[in-house]
PDB file of C-alpha atoms in Angstrom:
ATOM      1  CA  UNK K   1       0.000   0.000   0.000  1.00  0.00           C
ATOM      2  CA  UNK K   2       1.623   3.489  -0.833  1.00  0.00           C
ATOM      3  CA  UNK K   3       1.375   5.867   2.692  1.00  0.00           C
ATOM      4  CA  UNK K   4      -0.734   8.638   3.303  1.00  0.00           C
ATOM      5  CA  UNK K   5       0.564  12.018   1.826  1.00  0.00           C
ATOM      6  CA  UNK K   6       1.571  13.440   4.978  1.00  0.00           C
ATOM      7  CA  UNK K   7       3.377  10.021   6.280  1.00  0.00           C
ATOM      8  CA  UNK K   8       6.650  11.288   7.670  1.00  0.00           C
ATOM      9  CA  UNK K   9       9.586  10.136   5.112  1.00  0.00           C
ATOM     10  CA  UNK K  10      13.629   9.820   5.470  1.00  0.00           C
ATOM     11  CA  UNK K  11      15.524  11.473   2.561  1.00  0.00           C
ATOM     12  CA  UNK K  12      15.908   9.451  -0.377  1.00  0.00           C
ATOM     13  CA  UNK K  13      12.891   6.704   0.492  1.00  0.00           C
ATOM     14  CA  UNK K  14      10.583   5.624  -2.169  1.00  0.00           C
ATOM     15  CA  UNK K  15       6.952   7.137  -2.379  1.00  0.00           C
ATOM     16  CA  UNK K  16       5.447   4.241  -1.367  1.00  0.00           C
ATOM     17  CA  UNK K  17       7.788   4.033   1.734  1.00  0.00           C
ATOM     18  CA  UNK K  18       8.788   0.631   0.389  1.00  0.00           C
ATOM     19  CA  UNK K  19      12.254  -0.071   1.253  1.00  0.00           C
ATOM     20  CA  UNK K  20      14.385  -3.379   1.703  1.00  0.00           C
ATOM     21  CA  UNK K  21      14.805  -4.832   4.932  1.00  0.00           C
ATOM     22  CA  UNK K  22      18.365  -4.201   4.989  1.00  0.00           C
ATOM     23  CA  UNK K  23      18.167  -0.743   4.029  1.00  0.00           C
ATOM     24  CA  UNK K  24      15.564  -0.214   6.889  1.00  0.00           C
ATOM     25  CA  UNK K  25      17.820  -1.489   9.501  1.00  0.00           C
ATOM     26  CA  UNK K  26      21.201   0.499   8.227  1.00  0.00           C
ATOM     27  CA  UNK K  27      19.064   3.846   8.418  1.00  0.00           C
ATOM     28  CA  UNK K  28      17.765   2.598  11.850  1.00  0.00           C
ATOM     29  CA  UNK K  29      21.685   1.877  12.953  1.00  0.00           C
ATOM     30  CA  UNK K  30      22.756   4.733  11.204  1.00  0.00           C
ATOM     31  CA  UNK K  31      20.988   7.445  13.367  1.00  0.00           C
ATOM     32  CA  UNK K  32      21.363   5.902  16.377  1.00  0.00           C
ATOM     33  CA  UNK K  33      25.236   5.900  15.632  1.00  0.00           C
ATOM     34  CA  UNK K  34      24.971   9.591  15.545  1.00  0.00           C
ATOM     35  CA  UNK K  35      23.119  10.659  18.923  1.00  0.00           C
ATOM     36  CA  UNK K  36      25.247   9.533  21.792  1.00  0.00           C
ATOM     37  CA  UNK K  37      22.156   9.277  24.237  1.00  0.00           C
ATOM     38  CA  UNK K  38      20.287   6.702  21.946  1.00  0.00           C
ATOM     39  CA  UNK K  39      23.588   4.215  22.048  1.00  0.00           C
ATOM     40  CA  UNK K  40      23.793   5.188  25.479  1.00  0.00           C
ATOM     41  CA  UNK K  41      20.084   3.673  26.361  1.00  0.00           C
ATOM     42  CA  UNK K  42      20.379   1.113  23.902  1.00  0.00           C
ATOM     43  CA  UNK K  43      23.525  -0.230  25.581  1.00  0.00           C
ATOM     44  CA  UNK K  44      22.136   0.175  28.664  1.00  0.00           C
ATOM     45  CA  UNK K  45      19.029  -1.762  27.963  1.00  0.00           C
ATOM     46  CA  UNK K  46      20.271  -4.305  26.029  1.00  0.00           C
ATOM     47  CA  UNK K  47      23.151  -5.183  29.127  1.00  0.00           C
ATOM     48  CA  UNK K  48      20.543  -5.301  31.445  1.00  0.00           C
ATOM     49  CA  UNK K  49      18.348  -7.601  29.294  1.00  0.00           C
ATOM     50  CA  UNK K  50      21.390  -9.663  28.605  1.00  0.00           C
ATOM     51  CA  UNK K  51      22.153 -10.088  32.314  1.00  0.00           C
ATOM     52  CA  UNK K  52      18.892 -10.554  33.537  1.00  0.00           C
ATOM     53  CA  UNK K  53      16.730 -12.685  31.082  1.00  0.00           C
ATOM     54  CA  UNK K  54      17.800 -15.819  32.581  1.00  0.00           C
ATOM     55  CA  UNK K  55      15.912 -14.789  35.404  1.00  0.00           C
ATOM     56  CA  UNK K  56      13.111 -16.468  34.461  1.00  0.00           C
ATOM     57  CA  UNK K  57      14.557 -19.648  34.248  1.00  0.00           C
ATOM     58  CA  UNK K  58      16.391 -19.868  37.460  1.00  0.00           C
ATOM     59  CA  UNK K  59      14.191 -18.089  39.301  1.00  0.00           C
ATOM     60  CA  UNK K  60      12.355 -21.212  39.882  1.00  0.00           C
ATOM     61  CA  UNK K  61      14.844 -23.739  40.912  1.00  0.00           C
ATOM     62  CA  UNK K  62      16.449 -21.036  43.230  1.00  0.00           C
ATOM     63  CA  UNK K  63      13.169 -21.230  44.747  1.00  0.00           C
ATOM     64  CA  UNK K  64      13.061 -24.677  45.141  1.00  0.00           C
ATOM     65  CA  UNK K  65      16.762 -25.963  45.689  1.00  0.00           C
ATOM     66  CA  UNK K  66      18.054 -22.354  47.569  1.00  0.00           C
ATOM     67  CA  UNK K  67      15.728 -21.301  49.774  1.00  0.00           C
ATOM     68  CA  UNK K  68      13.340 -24.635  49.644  1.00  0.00           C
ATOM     69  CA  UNK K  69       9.953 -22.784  49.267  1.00  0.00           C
ATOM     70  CA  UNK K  70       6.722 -24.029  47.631  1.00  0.00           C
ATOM     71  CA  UNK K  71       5.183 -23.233  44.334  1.00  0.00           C
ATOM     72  CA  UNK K  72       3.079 -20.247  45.970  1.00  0.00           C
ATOM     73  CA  UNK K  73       6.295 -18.846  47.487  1.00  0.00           C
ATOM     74  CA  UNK K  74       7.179 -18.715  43.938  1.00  0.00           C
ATOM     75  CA  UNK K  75       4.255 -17.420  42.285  1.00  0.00           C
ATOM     76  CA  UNK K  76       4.175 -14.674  45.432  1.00  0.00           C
ATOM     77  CA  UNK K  77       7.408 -13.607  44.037  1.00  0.00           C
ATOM     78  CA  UNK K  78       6.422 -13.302  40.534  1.00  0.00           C
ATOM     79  CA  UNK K  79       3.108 -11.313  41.565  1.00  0.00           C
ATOM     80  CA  UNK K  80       5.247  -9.275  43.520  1.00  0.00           C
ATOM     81  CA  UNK K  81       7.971  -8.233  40.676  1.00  0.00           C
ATOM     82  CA  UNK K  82       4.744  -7.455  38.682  1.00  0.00           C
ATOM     83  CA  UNK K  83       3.446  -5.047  41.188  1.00  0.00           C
ATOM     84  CA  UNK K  84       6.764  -3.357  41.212  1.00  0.00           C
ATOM     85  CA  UNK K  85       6.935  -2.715  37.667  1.00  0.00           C
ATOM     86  CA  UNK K  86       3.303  -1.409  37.663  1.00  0.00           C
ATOM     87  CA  UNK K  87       4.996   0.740  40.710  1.00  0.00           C
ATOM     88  CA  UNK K  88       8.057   1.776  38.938  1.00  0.00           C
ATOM     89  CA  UNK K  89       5.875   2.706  35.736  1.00  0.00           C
ATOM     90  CA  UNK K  90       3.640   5.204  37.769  1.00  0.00           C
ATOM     91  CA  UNK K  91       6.713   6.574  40.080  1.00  0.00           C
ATOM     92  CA  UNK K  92       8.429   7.480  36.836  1.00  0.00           C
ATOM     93  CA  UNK K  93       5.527   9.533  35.830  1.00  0.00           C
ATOM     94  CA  UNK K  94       5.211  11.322  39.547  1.00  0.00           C
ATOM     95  CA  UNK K  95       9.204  12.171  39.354  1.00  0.00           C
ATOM     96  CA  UNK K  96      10.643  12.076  35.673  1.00  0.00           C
ATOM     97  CA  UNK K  97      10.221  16.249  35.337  1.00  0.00           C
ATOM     98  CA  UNK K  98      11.362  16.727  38.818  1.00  0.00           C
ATOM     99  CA  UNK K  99      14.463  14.398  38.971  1.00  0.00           C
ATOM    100  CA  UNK K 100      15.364  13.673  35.569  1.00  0.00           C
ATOM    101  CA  UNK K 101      14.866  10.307  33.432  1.00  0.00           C
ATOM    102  CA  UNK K 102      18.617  10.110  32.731  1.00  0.00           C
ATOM    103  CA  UNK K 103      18.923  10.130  36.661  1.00  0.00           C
ATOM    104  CA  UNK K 104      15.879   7.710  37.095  1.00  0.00           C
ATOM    105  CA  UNK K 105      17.854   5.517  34.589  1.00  0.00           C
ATOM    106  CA  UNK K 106      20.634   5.449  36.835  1.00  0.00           C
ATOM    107  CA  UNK K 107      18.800   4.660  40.109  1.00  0.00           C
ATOM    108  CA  UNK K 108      16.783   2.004  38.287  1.00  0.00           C
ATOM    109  CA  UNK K 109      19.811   0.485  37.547  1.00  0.00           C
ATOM    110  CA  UNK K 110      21.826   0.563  40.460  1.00  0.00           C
ATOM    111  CA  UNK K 111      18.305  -0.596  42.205  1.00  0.00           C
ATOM    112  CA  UNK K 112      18.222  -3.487  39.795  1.00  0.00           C
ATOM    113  CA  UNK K 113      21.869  -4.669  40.881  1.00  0.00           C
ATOM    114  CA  UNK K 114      21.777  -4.240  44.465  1.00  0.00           C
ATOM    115  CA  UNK K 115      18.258  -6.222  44.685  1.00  0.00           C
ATOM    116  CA  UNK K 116      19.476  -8.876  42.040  1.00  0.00           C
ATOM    117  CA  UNK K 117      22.833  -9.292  43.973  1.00  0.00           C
ATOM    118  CA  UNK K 118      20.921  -9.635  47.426  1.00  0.00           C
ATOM    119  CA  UNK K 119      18.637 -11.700  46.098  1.00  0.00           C
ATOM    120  CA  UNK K 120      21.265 -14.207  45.154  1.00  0.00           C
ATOM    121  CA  UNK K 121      22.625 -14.863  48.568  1.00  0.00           C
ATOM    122  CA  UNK K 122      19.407 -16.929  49.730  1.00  0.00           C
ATOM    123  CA  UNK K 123      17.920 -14.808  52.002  1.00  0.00           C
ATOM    124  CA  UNK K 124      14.486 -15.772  53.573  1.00  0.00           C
ATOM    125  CA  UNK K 125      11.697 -15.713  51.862  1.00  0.00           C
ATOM    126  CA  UNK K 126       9.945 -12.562  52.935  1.00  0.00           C
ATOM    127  CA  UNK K 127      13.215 -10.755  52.348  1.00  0.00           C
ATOM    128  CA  UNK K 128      13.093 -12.372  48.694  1.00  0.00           C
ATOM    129  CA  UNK K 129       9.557 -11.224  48.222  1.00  0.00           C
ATOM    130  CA  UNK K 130      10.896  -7.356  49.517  1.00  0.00           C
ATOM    131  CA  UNK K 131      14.033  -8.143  46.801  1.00  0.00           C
ATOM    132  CA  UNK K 132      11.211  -9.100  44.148  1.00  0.00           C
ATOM    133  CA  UNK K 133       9.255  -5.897  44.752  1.00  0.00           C
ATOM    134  CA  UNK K 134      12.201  -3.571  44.469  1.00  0.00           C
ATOM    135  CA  UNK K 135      13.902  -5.098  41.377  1.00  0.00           C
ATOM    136  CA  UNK K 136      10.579  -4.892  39.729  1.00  0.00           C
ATOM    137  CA  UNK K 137      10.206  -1.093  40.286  1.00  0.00           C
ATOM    138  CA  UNK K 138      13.614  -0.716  38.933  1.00  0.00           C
ATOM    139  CA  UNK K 139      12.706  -2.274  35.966  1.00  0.00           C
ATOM    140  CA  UNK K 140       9.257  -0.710  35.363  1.00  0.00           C
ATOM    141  CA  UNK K 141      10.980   2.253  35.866  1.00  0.00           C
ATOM    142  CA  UNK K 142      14.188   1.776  33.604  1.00  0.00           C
ATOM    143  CA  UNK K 143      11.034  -0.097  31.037  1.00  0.00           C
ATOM    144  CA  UNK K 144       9.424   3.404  30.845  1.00  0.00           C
ATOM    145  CA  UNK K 145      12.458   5.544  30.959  1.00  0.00           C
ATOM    146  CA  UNK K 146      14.006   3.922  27.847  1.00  0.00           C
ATOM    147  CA  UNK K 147      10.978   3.498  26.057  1.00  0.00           C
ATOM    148  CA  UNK K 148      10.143   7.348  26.926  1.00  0.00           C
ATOM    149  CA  UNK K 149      13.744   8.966  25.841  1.00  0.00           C
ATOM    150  CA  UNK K 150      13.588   6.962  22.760  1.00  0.00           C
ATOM    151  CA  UNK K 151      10.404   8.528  22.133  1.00  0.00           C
ATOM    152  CA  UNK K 152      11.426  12.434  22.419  1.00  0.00           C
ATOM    153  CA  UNK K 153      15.100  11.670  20.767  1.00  0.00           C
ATOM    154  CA  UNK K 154      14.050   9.765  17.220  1.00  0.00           C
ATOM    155  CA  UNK K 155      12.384  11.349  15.062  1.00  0.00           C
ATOM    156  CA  UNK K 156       9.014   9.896  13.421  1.00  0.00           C
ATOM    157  CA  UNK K 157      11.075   8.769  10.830  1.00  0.00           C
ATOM    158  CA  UNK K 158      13.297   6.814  11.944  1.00  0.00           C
ATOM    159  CA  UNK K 159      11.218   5.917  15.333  1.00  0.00           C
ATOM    160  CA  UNK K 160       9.992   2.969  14.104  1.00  0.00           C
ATOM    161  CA  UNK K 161      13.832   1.728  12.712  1.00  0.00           C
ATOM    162  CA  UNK K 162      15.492   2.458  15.560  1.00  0.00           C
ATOM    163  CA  UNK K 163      12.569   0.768  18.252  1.00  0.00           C
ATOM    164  CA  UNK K 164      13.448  -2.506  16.189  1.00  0.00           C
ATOM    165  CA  UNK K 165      17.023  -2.062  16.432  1.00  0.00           C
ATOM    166  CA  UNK K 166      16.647  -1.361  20.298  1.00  0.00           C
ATOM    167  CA  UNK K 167      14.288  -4.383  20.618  1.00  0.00           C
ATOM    168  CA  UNK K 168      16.371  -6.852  17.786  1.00  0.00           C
ATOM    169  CA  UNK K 169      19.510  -6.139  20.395  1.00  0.00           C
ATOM    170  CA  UNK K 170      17.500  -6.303  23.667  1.00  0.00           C
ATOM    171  CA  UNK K 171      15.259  -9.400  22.901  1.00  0.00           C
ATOM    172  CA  UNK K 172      17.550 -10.980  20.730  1.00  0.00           C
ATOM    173  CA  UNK K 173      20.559 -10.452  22.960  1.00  0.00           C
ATOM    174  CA  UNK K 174      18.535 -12.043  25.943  1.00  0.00           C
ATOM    175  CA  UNK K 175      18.345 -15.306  23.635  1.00  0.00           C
ATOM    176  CA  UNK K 176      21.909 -16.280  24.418  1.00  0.00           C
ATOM    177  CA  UNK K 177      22.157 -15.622  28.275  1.00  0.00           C
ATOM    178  CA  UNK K 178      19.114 -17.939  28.668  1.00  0.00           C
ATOM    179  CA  UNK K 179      20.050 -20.805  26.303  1.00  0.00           C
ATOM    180  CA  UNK K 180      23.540 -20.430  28.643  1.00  0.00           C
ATOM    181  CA  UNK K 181      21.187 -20.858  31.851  1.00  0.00           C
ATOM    182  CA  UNK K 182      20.445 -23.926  30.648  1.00  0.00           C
ATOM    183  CA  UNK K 183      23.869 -25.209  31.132  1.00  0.00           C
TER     184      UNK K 183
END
């Protein structure tokens, strides 16, 4: 289908906005090889994806051969990170203009580590579901942060490219850290 008349366009794309796959992701690349702060959250994001998609998978047998909890110890904990990222999505929008994304970034991160690392030495369980809850703010936070500076720093026409460059690294990254898990 050709695109509407006023459809935003990049410099030397065809009328009908048709380009080849390869072309798409080289202009995606290519501006966010220009703007410092896009490679900075890109890097960012994709590390932290790297290092923490396994989660998922080990999550549950840290549960049951660490700290020797049940299945609704477990699922607590999952319910819990969930509420924190709802958490860390709505604190982001009460303190972005006052503090700063770029600072909420950093917090999110350092939050992240510090509950991810404490999490790992087997506390008890409560303590694990208080580790679940902040980690999961962090990440709601860092989620919405990302996603948000993205947003204001691409320009409609290359949003779209450089989202699935951001999400090709991220998700695609996270691939290899959890087929490692398995070993």
């Amino acid at each position: 289908r050709t695109r509407p008349e006023d459809a935003p366009r990049i410099e030397g794309e065809s009328e009908t906005g048709n380009e080849g796959l390869g072309v798409s992701i080289r202009r995606g690349l290519g501006y966010i090889r220009q703007h410092r702060l896009l490679r900075l959250i890109i890097g960012v994001g994709s590390a932290l994806n790297f290092l923490l998609s396994p989660l998922p998978i080990l999550i549950p047998l840290f549960f049951t051969q660490v700290l020797h909890a049940n299945a609704s110890s477990f699922g607590a904990a999952i319910s819990v990170i969930f509420v924190g990222f709802l958490i860390g999505a709505v604190l982001v929008g009460a303190f972005a203009t006052r503090v700063g994304k770029g600072w909420l970034t950093v917090f999110g991160v350092l939050l992240a580590g510090v509950a991810t690392g404490l999490f790992a030495l087997g506390p008890p369980v409560i303590v694990v579901l208080g580790l679940a809850l902040l980690g999961g703010v962090a990440i709601g936070a860092l989620n919405v942060c990302e996603s948000t500076v993205i947003q204001e720093h691409a320009p409609d026409q290359v949003r779209g490219r450089v989202f699935a460059v951001y999400e090709g690294v991220s998700q695609g990254g996270g691939a290899i850290p959890v087929a490692l898990s398995g070993l």
